[in-house]
């Protein structure tokens, strides 16, 4: 308890007497507990396991490639986990998958980072647009692609209950199946793999949060191109909530995340110029990059078809 009170997770009010505080109550939420289990079972062991074999990995001739897409290139994580990626580990271990989903659903709770619709002022931008919003019963307002448990989508719908249009949560079929007993309120659900054609055509917004940094440029081109093909040139917008690093002077948090993504998923945190090149290569034009909280480097990229 001395350690917990020293770091603020409880208050010491007398000798051997402690009381809960706001941090205690926050730590008691399922999302925080899932995050702690994820960090202990995956994040912390990632560096010990990969680090232990890093010299062996380098001497094996595999080398560290920014994007090891070729079959003969083995990323660091699969090298130390019998050839399996982190996603394959999650597919085999339902407890790890559940902890990861809980972590993602609560990652910004209690944080200084704003919600994505505060960074990108959705209602203001959509309503002031000359295009406006379709109001027919089949019109789709927002598709949250790979949206996990629907935490972002549900909060968006609760925040903007009067915006017309359907809100659809997409994720892998097994994730959607797990949610059938507790679906996000006010939202529809659909099983979908973003490496296949996007089935929802002409939605006003397609939203991807923390997806691009998991994948190489080639994989990003594939998954974003699938959604781009479904977009209406004059009506649809692609919104990407992800790290956007400055060309120089990247902060510690973003730089450390860049290394973390490399070792865990052979991913990357991209600079602004990198995002422009990537999206332009699949026929998309960045309308604006909406910056998030100062120093966080997490922004919302708004793009449309050229």
PDB file of N, CA and C in Angstrom, residues 183-255:
ATOM      1  N   UNK A 183     -24.772  -5.147 -27.557  1.00  0.00           N
ATOM      2  CA  UNK A 183     -24.365  -4.300 -28.691  1.00  0.00           C
ATOM      3  C   UNK A 183     -24.309  -2.832 -28.292  1.00  0.00           C
ATOM      4  N   UNK A 184     -23.504  -2.039 -28.991  1.00  0.00           N
ATOM      5  CA  UNK A 184     -23.470  -0.595 -28.724  1.00  0.00           C
ATOM      6  C   UNK A 184     -24.833   0.027 -29.029  1.00  0.00           C
ATOM      7  N   UNK A 185     -25.280   0.885 -28.146  1.00  0.00           N
ATOM      8  CA  UNK A 185     -26.610   1.475 -28.273  1.00  0.00           C
ATOM      9  C   UNK A 185     -26.701   2.427 -29.461  1.00  0.00           C
ATOM     10  N   UNK A 186     -27.799   2.306 -30.185  1.00  0.00           N
ATOM     11  CA  UNK A 186     -28.053   3.196 -31.299  1.00  0.00           C
ATOM     12  C   UNK A 186     -27.254   2.887 -32.542  1.00  0.00           C
ATOM     13  N   UNK A 187     -26.654   1.720 -32.601  1.00  0.00           N
ATOM     14  CA  UNK A 187     -25.755   1.379 -33.706  1.00  0.00           C
ATOM     15  C   UNK A 187     -26.098   0.013 -34.283  1.00  0.00           C
ATOM     16  N   UNK A 188     -25.811  -0.161 -35.548  1.00  0.00           N
ATOM     17  CA  UNK A 188     -25.895  -1.465 -36.195  1.00  0.00           C
ATOM     18  C   UNK A 188     -24.517  -2.119 -36.185  1.00  0.00           C
ATOM     19  N   UNK A 189     -24.480  -3.434 -36.374  1.00  0.00           N
ATOM     20  CA  UNK A 189     -23.211  -4.155 -36.380  1.00  0.00           C
ATOM     21  C   UNK A 189     -23.098  -4.990 -37.652  1.00  0.00           C
ATOM     22  N   UNK A 190     -21.854  -5.141 -38.111  1.00  0.00           N
ATOM     23  CA  UNK A 190     -21.612  -5.912 -39.328  1.00  0.00           C
ATOM     24  C   UNK A 190     -20.224  -6.536 -39.265  1.00  0.00           C
ATOM     25  N   UNK A 191     -20.147  -7.837 -39.502  1.00  0.00           N
ATOM     26  CA  UNK A 191     -18.856  -8.507 -39.604  1.00  0.00           C
ATOM     27  C   UNK A 191     -18.150  -8.091 -40.883  1.00  0.00           C
ATOM     28  N   UNK A 192     -16.872  -7.715 -40.756  1.00  0.00           N
ATOM     29  CA  UNK A 192     -16.153  -7.214 -41.935  1.00  0.00           C
ATOM     30  C   UNK A 192     -14.652  -7.292 -41.703  1.00  0.00           C
ATOM     31  N   UNK A 193     -13.931  -7.718 -42.734  1.00  0.00           N
ATOM     32  CA  UNK A 193     -12.468  -7.741 -42.760  1.00  0.00           C
ATOM     33  C   UNK A 193     -12.020  -6.636 -43.710  1.00  0.00           C
ATOM     34  N   UNK A 194     -11.270  -5.648 -43.195  1.00  0.00           N
ATOM     35  CA  UNK A 194     -10.946  -4.494 -44.042  1.00  0.00           C
ATOM     36  C   UNK A 194      -9.986  -4.799 -45.182  1.00  0.00           C
ATOM     37  N   UNK A 195      -9.509  -6.023 -45.295  1.00  0.00           N
ATOM     38  CA  UNK A 195      -8.727  -6.406 -46.464  1.00  0.00           C
ATOM     39  C   UNK A 195      -9.616  -6.963 -47.580  1.00  0.00           C
ATOM     40  N   UNK A 196     -10.927  -6.792 -47.427  1.00  0.00           N
ATOM     41  CA  UNK A 196     -11.881  -7.164 -48.465  1.00  0.00           C
ATOM     42  C   UNK A 196     -12.660  -5.916 -48.879  1.00  0.00           C
ATOM     43  N   UNK A 197     -13.463  -6.032 -49.924  1.00  0.00           N
ATOM     44  CA  UNK A 197     -14.215  -4.887 -50.437  1.00  0.00           C
ATOM     45  C   UNK A 197     -15.182  -4.353 -49.375  1.00  0.00           C
ATOM     46  N   UNK A 198     -15.251  -3.024 -49.254  1.00  0.00           N
ATOM     47  CA  UNK A 198     -16.142  -2.386 -48.295  1.00  0.00           C
ATOM     48  C   UNK A 198     -17.595  -2.522 -48.777  1.00  0.00           C
ATOM     49  N   UNK A 199     -18.462  -3.188 -47.973  1.00  0.00           N
ATOM     50  CA  UNK A 199     -19.838  -3.410 -48.432  1.00  0.00           C
ATOM     51  C   UNK A 199     -20.762  -2.207 -48.282  1.00  0.00           C
ATOM     52  N   UNK A 200     -20.406  -1.240 -47.437  1.00  0.00           N
ATOM     53  CA  UNK A 200     -21.253  -0.065 -47.229  1.00  0.00           C
ATOM     54  C   UNK A 200     -20.817   1.025 -48.207  1.00  0.00           C
ATOM     55  N   UNK A 201     -21.675   1.342 -49.133  1.00  0.00           N
ATOM     56  CA  UNK A 201     -21.331   2.300 -50.189  1.00  0.00           C
ATOM     57  C   UNK A 201     -21.883   3.694 -49.860  1.00  0.00           C
ATOM     58  N   UNK A 202     -21.084   4.712 -50.127  1.00  0.00           N
ATOM     59  CA  UNK A 202     -21.558   6.081 -50.072  1.00  0.00           C
ATOM     60  C   UNK A 202     -21.908   6.617 -48.702  1.00  0.00           C
ATOM     61  N   UNK A 203     -21.273   6.126 -47.638  1.00  0.00           N
ATOM     62  CA  UNK A 203     -21.508   6.684 -46.306  1.00  0.00           C
ATOM     63  C   UNK A 203     -20.925   8.091 -46.234  1.00  0.00           C
ATOM     64  N   UNK A 204     -21.440   8.881 -45.298  1.00  0.00           N
ATOM     65  CA  UNK A 204     -20.898  10.240 -45.139  1.00  0.00           C
ATOM     66  C   UNK A 204     -19.487  10.195 -44.571  1.00  0.00           C
ATOM     67  N   UNK A 205     -19.253   9.337 -43.558  1.00  0.00           N
ATOM     68  CA  UNK A 205     -17.941   9.233 -42.930  1.00  0.00           C
ATOM     69  C   UNK A 205     -17.561   7.763 -42.740  1.00  0.00           C
ATOM     70  N   UNK A 206     -16.310   7.460 -43.057  1.00  0.00           N
ATOM     71  CA  UNK A 206     -15.699   6.170 -42.742  1.00  0.00           C
ATOM     72  C   UNK A 206     -14.566   6.464 -41.756  1.00  0.00           C
ATOM     73  N   UNK A 207     -14.630   5.850 -40.602  1.00  0.00           N
ATOM     74  CA  UNK A 207     -13.725   6.204 -39.511  1.00  0.00           C
ATOM     75  C   UNK A 207     -12.794   5.036 -39.171  1.00  0.00           C
ATOM     76  N   UNK A 208     -11.482   5.325 -39.119  1.00  0.00           N
ATOM     77  CA  UNK A 208     -10.468   4.344 -38.713  1.00  0.00           C
ATOM     78  C   UNK A 208      -9.682   4.944 -37.539  1.00  0.00           C
ATOM     79  N   UNK A 209      -9.706   4.283 -36.417  1.00  0.00           N
ATOM     80  CA  UNK A 209      -8.930   4.781 -35.278  1.00  0.00           C
ATOM     81  C   UNK A 209      -7.805   3.812 -34.931  1.00  0.00           C
ATOM     82  N   UNK A 210      -6.580   4.327 -34.920  1.00  0.00           N
ATOM     83  CA  UNK A 210      -5.402   3.549 -34.529  1.00  0.00           C
ATOM     84  C   UNK A 210      -5.294   2.252 -35.330  1.00  0.00           C
ATOM     85  N   UNK A 211      -5.559   2.336 -36.620  1.00  0.00           N
ATOM     86  CA  UNK A 211      -5.446   1.167 -37.502  1.00  0.00           C
ATOM     87  C   UNK A 211      -4.190   1.263 -38.365  1.00  0.00           C
ATOM     88  N   UNK A 212      -3.967   2.423 -38.975  1.00  0.00           N
ATOM     89  CA  UNK A 212      -2.863   2.555 -39.914  1.00  0.00           C
ATOM     90  C   UNK A 212      -1.506   2.245 -39.316  1.00  0.00           C
ATOM     91  N   UNK A 213      -1.293   2.626 -38.048  1.00  0.00           N
ATOM     92  CA  UNK A 213       0.042   2.421 -37.476  1.00  0.00           C
ATOM     93  C   UNK A 213       0.358   0.955 -37.214  1.00  0.00           C
ATOM     94  N   UNK A 214      -0.651   0.080 -37.357  1.00  0.00           N
ATOM     95  CA  UNK A 214      -0.425  -1.365 -37.174  1.00  0.00           C
ATOM     96  C   UNK A 214       0.163  -2.027 -38.415  1.00  0.00           C
ATOM     97  N   UNK A 215       0.123  -1.323 -39.555  1.00  0.00           N
ATOM     98  CA  UNK A 215       0.380  -1.995 -40.826  1.00  0.00           C
ATOM     99  C   UNK A 215       1.412  -1.252 -41.672  1.00  0.00           C
ATOM    100  N   UNK A 216       2.021  -2.007 -42.579  1.00  0.00           N
ATOM    101  CA  UNK A 216       2.989  -1.441 -43.517  1.00  0.00           C
ATOM    102  C   UNK A 216       2.282  -0.536 -44.520  1.00  0.00           C
ATOM    103  N   UNK A 217       3.061   0.204 -45.302  1.00  0.00           N
ATOM    104  CA  UNK A 217       2.476   1.064 -46.326  1.00  0.00           C
ATOM    105  C   UNK A 217       1.647   0.262 -47.321  1.00  0.00           C
ATOM    106  N   UNK A 218       2.173  -0.881 -47.745  1.00  0.00           N
ATOM    107  CA  UNK A 218       1.447  -1.696 -48.722  1.00  0.00           C
ATOM    108  C   UNK A 218       0.122  -2.184 -48.171  1.00  0.00           C
ATOM    109  N   UNK A 219       0.128  -2.673 -46.932  1.00  0.00           N
ATOM    110  CA  UNK A 219      -1.112  -3.147 -46.311  1.00  0.00           C
ATOM    111  C   UNK A 219      -2.092  -1.991 -46.109  1.00  0.00           C
ATOM    112  N   UNK A 220      -1.585  -0.817 -45.739  1.00  0.00           N
ATOM    113  CA  UNK A 220      -2.450   0.356 -45.582  1.00  0.00           C
ATOM    114  C   UNK A 220      -3.076   0.751 -46.905  1.00  0.00           C
ATOM    115  N   UNK A 221      -2.288   0.689 -47.971  1.00  0.00           N
ATOM    116  CA  UNK A 221      -2.854   1.008 -49.278  1.00  0.00           C
ATOM    117  C   UNK A 221      -4.010   0.055 -49.601  1.00  0.00           C
ATOM    118  N   UNK A 222      -3.831  -1.216 -49.273  1.00  0.00           N
ATOM    119  CA  UNK A 222      -4.884  -2.197 -49.550  1.00  0.00           C
ATOM    120  C   UNK A 222      -6.143  -1.904 -48.740  1.00  0.00           C
ATOM    121  N   UNK A 223      -5.993  -1.719 -47.441  1.00  0.00           N
ATOM    122  CA  UNK A 223      -7.188  -1.588 -46.600  1.00  0.00           C
ATOM    123  C   UNK A 223      -7.898  -0.253 -46.810  1.00  0.00           C
ATOM    124  N   UNK A 224      -7.136   0.828 -46.975  1.00  0.00           N
ATOM    125  CA  UNK A 224      -7.783   2.118 -47.217  1.00  0.00           C
ATOM    126  C   UNK A 224      -8.370   2.187 -48.625  1.00  0.00           C
ATOM    127  N   UNK A 225      -7.726   1.534 -49.593  1.00  0.00           N
ATOM    128  CA  UNK A 225      -8.252   1.532 -50.963  1.00  0.00           C
ATOM    129  C   UNK A 225      -9.591   0.810 -51.036  1.00  0.00           C
ATOM    130  N   UNK A 226      -9.770  -0.219 -50.221  1.00  0.00           N
ATOM    131  CA  UNK A 226     -11.050  -0.929 -50.207  1.00  0.00           C
ATOM    132  C   UNK A 226     -12.190  -0.006 -49.784  1.00  0.00           C
ATOM    133  N   UNK A 227     -11.919   0.840 -48.807  1.00  0.00           N
ATOM    134  CA  UNK A 227     -12.948   1.794 -48.387  1.00  0.00           C
ATOM    135  C   UNK A 227     -13.062   2.937 -49.371  1.00  0.00           C
ATOM    136  N   UNK A 228     -11.928   3.400 -49.905  1.00  0.00           N
ATOM    137  CA  UNK A 228     -11.967   4.492 -50.885  1.00  0.00           C
ATOM    138  C   UNK A 228     -12.845   4.134 -52.078  1.00  0.00           C
ATOM    139  N   UNK A 229     -12.809   2.869 -52.476  1.00  0.00           N
ATOM    140  CA  UNK A 229     -13.612   2.429 -53.624  1.00  0.00           C
ATOM    141  C   UNK A 229     -15.111   2.542 -53.346  1.00  0.00           C
ATOM    142  N   UNK A 230     -15.488   2.515 -52.063  1.00  0.00           N
ATOM    143  CA  UNK A 230     -16.900   2.604 -51.697  1.00  0.00           C
ATOM    144  C   UNK A 230     -17.356   4.036 -51.462  1.00  0.00           C
ATOM    145  N   UNK A 231     -16.422   4.978 -51.454  1.00  0.00           N
ATOM    146  CA  UNK A 231     -16.751   6.369 -51.130  1.00  0.00           C
ATOM    147  C   UNK A 231     -17.394   7.101 -52.305  1.00  0.00           C
ATOM    148  N   UNK A 232     -18.324   7.983 -51.993  1.00  0.00           N
ATOM    149  CA  UNK A 232     -18.905   8.891 -52.972  1.00  0.00           C
ATOM    150  C   UNK A 232     -17.976  10.109 -53.089  1.00  0.00           C
ATOM    151  N   UNK A 233     -17.563  10.427 -54.297  1.00  0.00           N
ATOM    152  CA  UNK A 233     -16.563  11.468 -54.506  1.00  0.00           C
ATOM    153  C   UNK A 233     -16.985  12.809 -53.910  1.00  0.00           C
ATOM    154  N   UNK A 234     -18.261  13.142 -54.003  1.00  0.00           N
ATOM    155  CA  UNK A 234     -18.730  14.451 -53.552  1.00  0.00           C
ATOM    156  C   UNK A 234     -19.293  14.432 -52.135  1.00  0.00           C
ATOM    157  N   UNK A 235     -19.555  13.255 -51.596  1.00  0.00           N
ATOM    158  CA  UNK A 235     -20.286  13.178 -50.317  1.00  0.00           C
ATOM    159  C   UNK A 235     -19.463  12.576 -49.186  1.00  0.00           C
ATOM    160  N   UNK A 236     -18.673  11.561 -49.462  1.00  0.00           N
ATOM    161  CA  UNK A 236     -18.016  10.785 -48.413  1.00  0.00           C
ATOM    162  C   UNK A 236     -16.714  11.421 -47.953  1.00  0.00           C
ATOM    163  N   UNK A 237     -16.382  11.154 -46.697  1.00  0.00           N
ATOM    164  CA  UNK A 237     -15.097  11.540 -46.126  1.00  0.00           C
ATOM    165  C   UNK A 237     -14.486  10.335 -45.404  1.00  0.00           C
ATOM    166  N   UNK A 238     -13.170  10.198 -45.542  1.00  0.00           N
ATOM    167  CA  UNK A 238     -12.409   9.213 -44.780  1.00  0.00           C
ATOM    168  C   UNK A 238     -11.761   9.950 -43.608  1.00  0.00           C
ATOM    169  N   UNK A 239     -12.004   9.460 -42.391  1.00  0.00           N
ATOM    170  CA  UNK A 239     -11.430  10.065 -41.192  1.00  0.00           C
ATOM    171  C   UNK A 239     -10.504   9.050 -40.531  1.00  0.00           C
ATOM    172  N   UNK A 240      -9.243   9.436 -40.362  1.00  0.00           N
ATOM    173  CA  UNK A 240      -8.228   8.560 -39.785  1.00  0.00           C
ATOM    174  C   UNK A 240      -7.717   9.197 -38.496  1.00  0.00           C
ATOM    175  N   UNK A 241      -8.021   8.565 -37.388  1.00  0.00           N
ATOM    176  CA  UNK A 241      -7.555   9.037 -36.074  1.00  0.00           C
ATOM    177  C   UNK A 241      -6.295   8.259 -35.740  1.00  0.00           C
ATOM    178  N   UNK A 242      -5.145   8.917 -35.848  1.00  0.00           N
ATOM    179  CA  UNK A 242      -3.872   8.202 -35.699  1.00  0.00           C
ATOM    180  C   UNK A 242      -2.774   9.213 -35.361  1.00  0.00           C
ATOM    181  N   UNK A 243      -1.596   8.695 -35.080  1.00  0.00           N
ATOM    182  CA  UNK A 243      -0.449   9.554 -34.849  1.00  0.00           C
ATOM    183  C   UNK A 243      -0.048  10.253 -36.149  1.00  0.00           C
ATOM    184  N   UNK A 244       0.237  11.534 -36.054  1.00  0.00           N
ATOM    185  CA  UNK A 244       0.808  12.298 -37.160  1.00  0.00           C
ATOM    186  C   UNK A 244       2.023  13.021 -36.583  1.00  0.00           C
ATOM    187  N   UNK A 245       3.208  12.522 -36.918  1.00  0.00           N
ATOM    188  CA  UNK A 245       4.425  13.051 -36.314  1.00  0.00           C
ATOM    189  C   UNK A 245       4.930  14.271 -37.081  1.00  0.00           C
ATOM    190  N   UNK A 246       5.582  15.194 -36.389  1.00  0.00           N
ATOM    191  CA  UNK A 246       6.234  16.296 -37.083  1.00  0.00           C
ATOM    192  C   UNK A 246       7.467  15.795 -37.832  1.00  0.00           C
ATOM    193  N   UNK A 247       7.911  16.542 -38.809  1.00  0.00           N
ATOM    194  CA  UNK A 247       9.099  16.145 -39.562  1.00  0.00           C
ATOM    195  C   UNK A 247      10.327  16.080 -38.663  1.00  0.00           C
ATOM    196  N   UNK A 248      10.430  17.012 -37.734  1.00  0.00           N
ATOM    197  CA  UNK A 248      11.514  17.020 -36.742  1.00  0.00           C
ATOM    198  C   UNK A 248      10.919  17.296 -35.367  1.00  0.00           C
ATOM    199  N   UNK A 249      11.659  16.940 -34.348  1.00  0.00           N
ATOM    200  CA  UNK A 249      11.249  17.269 -32.989  1.00  0.00           C
ATOM    201  C   UNK A 249      10.123  16.425 -32.430  1.00  0.00           C
ATOM    202  N   UNK A 250      10.046  15.151 -32.808  1.00  0.00           N
ATOM    203  CA  UNK A 250       9.022  14.263 -32.263  1.00  0.00           C
ATOM    204  C   UNK A 250       9.218  14.073 -30.765  1.00  0.00           C
ATOM    205  N   UNK A 251       8.128  14.101 -30.018  1.00  0.00           N
ATOM    206  CA  UNK A 251       8.191  13.929 -28.573  1.00  0.00           C
ATOM    207  C   UNK A 251       8.463  12.495 -28.161  1.00  0.00           C
ATOM    208  N   UNK A 252       8.751  12.315 -26.875  1.00  0.00           N
ATOM    209  CA  UNK A 252       9.131  10.997 -26.356  1.00  0.00           C
ATOM    210  C   UNK A 252       8.024   9.966 -26.550  1.00  0.00           C
ATOM    211  N   UNK A 253       6.782  10.335 -26.227  1.00  0.00           N
ATOM    212  CA  UNK A 253       5.687   9.364 -26.292  1.00  0.00           C
ATOM    213  C   UNK A 253       5.513   8.826 -27.708  1.00  0.00           C
ATOM    214  N   UNK A 254       5.475   9.713 -28.685  1.00  0.00           N
ATOM    215  CA  UNK A 254       5.281   9.284 -30.067  1.00  0.00           C
ATOM    216  C   UNK A 254       6.480   8.483 -30.573  1.00  0.00           C
ATOM    217  N   UNK A 255       7.691   8.911 -30.204  1.00  0.00           N
ATOM    218  CA  UNK A 255       8.889   8.195 -30.647  1.00  0.00           C
ATOM    219  C   UNK A 255       8.939   6.792 -30.060  1.00  0.00           C
TER     220      UNK A 255
END
